Coordinates of C-alpha atoms in Angstrom, one line a residue:
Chain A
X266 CA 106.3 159.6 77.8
X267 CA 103.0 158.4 77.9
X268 CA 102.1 155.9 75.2
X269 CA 99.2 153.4 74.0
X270 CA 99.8 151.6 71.3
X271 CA 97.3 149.2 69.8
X272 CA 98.1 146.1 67.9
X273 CA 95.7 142.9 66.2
X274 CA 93.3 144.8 63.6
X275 CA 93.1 143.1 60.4
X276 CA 90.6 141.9 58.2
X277 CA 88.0 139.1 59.2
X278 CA 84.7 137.5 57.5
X279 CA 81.6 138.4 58.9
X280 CA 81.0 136.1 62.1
X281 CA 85.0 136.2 62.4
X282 CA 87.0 136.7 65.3
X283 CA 89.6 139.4 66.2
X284 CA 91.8 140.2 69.4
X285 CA 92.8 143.6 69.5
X286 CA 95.8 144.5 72.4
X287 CA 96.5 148.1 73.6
X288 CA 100.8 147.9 75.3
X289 CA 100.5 151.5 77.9
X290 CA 103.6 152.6 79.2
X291 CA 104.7 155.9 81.1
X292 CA 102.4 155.7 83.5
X293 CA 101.4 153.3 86.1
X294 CA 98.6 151.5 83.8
X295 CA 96.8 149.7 87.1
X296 CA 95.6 153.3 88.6
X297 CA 93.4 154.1 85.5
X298 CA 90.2 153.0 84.3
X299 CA 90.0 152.0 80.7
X300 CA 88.0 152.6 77.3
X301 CA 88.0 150.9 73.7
X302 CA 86.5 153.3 71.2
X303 CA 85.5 153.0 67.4
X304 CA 85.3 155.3 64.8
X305 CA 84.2 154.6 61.6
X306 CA 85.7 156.5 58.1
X307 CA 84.3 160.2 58.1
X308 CA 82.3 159.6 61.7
X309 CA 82.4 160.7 65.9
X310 CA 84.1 158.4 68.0
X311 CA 82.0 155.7 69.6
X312 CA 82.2 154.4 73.0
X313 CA 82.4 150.8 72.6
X314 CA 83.7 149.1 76.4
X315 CA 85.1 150.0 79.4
X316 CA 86.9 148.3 82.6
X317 CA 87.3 149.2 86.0
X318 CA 90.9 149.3 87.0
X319 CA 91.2 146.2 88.7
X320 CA 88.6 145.1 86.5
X321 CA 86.1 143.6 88.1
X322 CA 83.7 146.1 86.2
X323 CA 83.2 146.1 82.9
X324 CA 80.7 147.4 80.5
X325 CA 79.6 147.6 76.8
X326 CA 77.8 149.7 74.2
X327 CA 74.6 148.1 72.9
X328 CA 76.0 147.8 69.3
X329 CA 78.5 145.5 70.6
X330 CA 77.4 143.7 74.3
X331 CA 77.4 139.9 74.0
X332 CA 79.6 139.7 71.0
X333 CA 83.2 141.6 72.4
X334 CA 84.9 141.0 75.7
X335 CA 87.4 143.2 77.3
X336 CA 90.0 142.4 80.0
X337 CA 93.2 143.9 81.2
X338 CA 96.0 142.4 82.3
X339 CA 98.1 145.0 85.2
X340 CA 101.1 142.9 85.5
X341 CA 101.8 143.2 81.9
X342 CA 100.0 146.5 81.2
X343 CA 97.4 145.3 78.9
X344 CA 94.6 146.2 77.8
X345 CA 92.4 143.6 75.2
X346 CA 89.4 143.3 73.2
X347 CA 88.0 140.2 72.2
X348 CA 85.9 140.8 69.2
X349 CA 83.7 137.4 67.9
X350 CA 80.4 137.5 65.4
X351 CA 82.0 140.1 63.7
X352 CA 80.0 142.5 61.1
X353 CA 80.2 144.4 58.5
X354 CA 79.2 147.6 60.7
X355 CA 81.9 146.7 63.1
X356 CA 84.8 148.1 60.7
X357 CA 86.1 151.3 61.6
X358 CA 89.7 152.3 63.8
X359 CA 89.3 150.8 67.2
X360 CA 91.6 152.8 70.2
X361 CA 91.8 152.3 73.6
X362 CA 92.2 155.6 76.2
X363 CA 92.7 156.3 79.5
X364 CA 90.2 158.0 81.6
X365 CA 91.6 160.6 83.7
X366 CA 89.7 161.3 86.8
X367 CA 91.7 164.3 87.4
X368 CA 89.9 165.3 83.9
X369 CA 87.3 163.7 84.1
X370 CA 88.0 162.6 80.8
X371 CA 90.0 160.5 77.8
X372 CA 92.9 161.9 78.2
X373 CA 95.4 159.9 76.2
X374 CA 94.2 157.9 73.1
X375 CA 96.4 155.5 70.9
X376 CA 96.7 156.0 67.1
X377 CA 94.4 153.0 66.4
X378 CA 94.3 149.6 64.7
X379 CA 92.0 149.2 61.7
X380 CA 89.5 146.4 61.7
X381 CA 87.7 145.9 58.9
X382 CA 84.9 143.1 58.6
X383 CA 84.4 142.3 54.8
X384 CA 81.9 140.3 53.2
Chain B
X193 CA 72.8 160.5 64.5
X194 CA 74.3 161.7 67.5
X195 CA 72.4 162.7 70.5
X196 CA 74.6 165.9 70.8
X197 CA 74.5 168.1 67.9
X198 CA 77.2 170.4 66.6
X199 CA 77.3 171.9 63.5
X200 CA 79.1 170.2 60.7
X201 CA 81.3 172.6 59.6
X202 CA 82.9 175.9 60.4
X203 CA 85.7 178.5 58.9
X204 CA 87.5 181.8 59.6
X205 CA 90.4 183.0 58.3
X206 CA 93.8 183.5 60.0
X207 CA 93.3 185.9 63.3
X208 CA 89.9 185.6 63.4
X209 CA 87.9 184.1 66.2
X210 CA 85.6 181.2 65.6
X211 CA 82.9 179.8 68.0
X212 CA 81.7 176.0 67.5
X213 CA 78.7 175.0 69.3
X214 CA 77.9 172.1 70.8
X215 CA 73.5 171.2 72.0
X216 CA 73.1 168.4 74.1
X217 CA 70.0 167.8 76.9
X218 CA 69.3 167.5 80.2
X219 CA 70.3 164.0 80.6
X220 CA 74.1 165.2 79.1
X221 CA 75.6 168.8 78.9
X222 CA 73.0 169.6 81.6
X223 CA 73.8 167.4 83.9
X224 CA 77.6 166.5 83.2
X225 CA 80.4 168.9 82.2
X226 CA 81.8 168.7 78.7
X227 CA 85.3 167.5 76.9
X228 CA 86.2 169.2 73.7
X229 CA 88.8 167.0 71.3
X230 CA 90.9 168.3 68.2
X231 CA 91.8 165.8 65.7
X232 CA 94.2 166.4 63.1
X233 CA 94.2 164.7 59.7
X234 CA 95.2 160.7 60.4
X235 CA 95.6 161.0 63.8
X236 CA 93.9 160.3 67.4
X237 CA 92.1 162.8 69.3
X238 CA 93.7 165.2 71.3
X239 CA 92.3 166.6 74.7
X240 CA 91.6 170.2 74.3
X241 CA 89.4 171.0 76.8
X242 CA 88.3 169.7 80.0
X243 CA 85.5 169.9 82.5
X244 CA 83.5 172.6 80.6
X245 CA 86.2 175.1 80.1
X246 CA 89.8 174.1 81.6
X247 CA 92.9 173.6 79.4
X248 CA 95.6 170.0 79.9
X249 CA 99.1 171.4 79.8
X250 CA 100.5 172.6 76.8
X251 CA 97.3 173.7 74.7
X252 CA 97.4 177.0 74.2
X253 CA 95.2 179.9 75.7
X254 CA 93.8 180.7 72.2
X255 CA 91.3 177.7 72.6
X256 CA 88.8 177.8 75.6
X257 CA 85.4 176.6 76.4
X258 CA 81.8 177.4 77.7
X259 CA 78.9 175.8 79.5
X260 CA 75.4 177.3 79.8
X261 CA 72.7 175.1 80.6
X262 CA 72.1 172.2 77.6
X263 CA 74.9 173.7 75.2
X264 CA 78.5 174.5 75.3
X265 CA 80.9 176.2 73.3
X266 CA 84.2 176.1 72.3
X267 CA 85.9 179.3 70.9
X268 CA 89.5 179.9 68.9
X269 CA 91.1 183.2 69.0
X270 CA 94.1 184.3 66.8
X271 CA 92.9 181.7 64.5
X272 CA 96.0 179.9 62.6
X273 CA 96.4 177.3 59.9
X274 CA 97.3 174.6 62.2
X275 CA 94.3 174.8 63.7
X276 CA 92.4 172.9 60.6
X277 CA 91.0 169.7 62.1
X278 CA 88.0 168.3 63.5
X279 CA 86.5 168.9 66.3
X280 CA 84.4 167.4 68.8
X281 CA 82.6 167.5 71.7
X282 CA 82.2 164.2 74.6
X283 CA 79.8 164.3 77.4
X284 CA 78.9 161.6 79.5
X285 CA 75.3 160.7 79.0
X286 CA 72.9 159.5 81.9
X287 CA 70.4 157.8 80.1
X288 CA 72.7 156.0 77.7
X289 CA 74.9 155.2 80.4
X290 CA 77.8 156.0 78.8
X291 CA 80.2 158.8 76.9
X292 CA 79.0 160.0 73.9
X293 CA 80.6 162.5 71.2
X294 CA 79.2 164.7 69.3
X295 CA 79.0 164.6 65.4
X296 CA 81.8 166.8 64.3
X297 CA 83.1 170.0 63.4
X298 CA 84.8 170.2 60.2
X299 CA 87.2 173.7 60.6
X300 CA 88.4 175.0 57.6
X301 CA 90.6 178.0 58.1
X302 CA 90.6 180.2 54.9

């Protein structure tokens, strides 16, 4: 079966730091580009990063380039996000997907991990 | 505020057939073909449709899409209370550089 399951939300201060961590299995994780997305209570998904599937490219939203850092780790099926400066507008579910070029789209999402930046 | 606009909310009763819109520009729907996602109460999205108007295995052929130049559709026949979720469209976006979702459909079946 084809899983992601995301682990490391929590609460932080503003200007805090976070590391969130997406475990994939079922599928052979090294073959697929990768996304972290956001959404915020009672709001669309957002697009926050993505990496290439060896990744050597890597890109970020606006809202967020600068302050998170993504990485993947193929050996171990890993995906990570590296959250730092953290805000208050940063709280919402973060979830990482797969991107399924057969698709051309997110094809599999996790359930989410809740990150919540409190004052 | 999203850059693609759907309308907020929607409803039909069980049978009917409900269309939900989804108005986008040149530099999305009418350029790029569009994803539509269901998402249930507490849960993650779920593909529904793909590439404008193709189904992933196992979602039903009551649910199918449409593209016409900067808007696209998607439409659910035989509507049935399991159906009640959110709904949302994803297009990739050549000026932002990156995938973007529309706001939301609210279904509410009746």
């Amino acid at each position: 079966e084809v899983q992601l399951v995301e682990s490391g939300g929590g609460s932080a201060q503003p200007g805090g730091s976070l590391r969130l961590s997406c475990a994939a299995s079922g599928f052979t994780f090294s073959s697929y580009e990768m996304y972290w997305l956001r959404q915020a209570p009672g709001r669309e998904p957002e697009w926050v990063s993505y990496i290439s599937t060896s990744g050597t490219i890597i890109d970020y939203a606006d809202s967020v380039r600068g302050r998170f850092t993504i990485s993947r780790d193929n050996a171990k099926n890993s995906l990570h996000l590296q959250m730092s400066s953290l805000r208050v507008e940063d709280t919402a579910v973060y979830s990482c997907a797969r991107d399924n070029p057969d698709f051309d789209a997110l094809d599999m999402w996790g359930q989410g991990t809740l990150v919540t930046g409190s004052s | 505020q999203s850059v693609v606009t759907q309308p907020p909310s929607a409803s039909g009763t069980p049978g009917q057939r409900v269309t939900i819109s989804c108005s986008g520009s040149s530099s999305n729907i009418g350029s790029n073909t569009v994803n539509w996602y269901q998402q249930l109460p507490g849960t993650a999205p779920k593909l529904l449709i793909y590439r404008n108007g193709h189904r992933p295995s196992g979602v039903p052929d009551r649910f199918s899409g449409s593209k016409s130049g900067t808007s696209a559709s998607l439409a659910i026949s035989g509507l049935q209370s399991e159906d009640e979720a959110d709904y949302y469209c994803a297009i990739w976006d050549d000026i932002l550089n990156g995938r973007v979702f529309g706001g939301g459909t609210k279904l509410t079946v009746l």
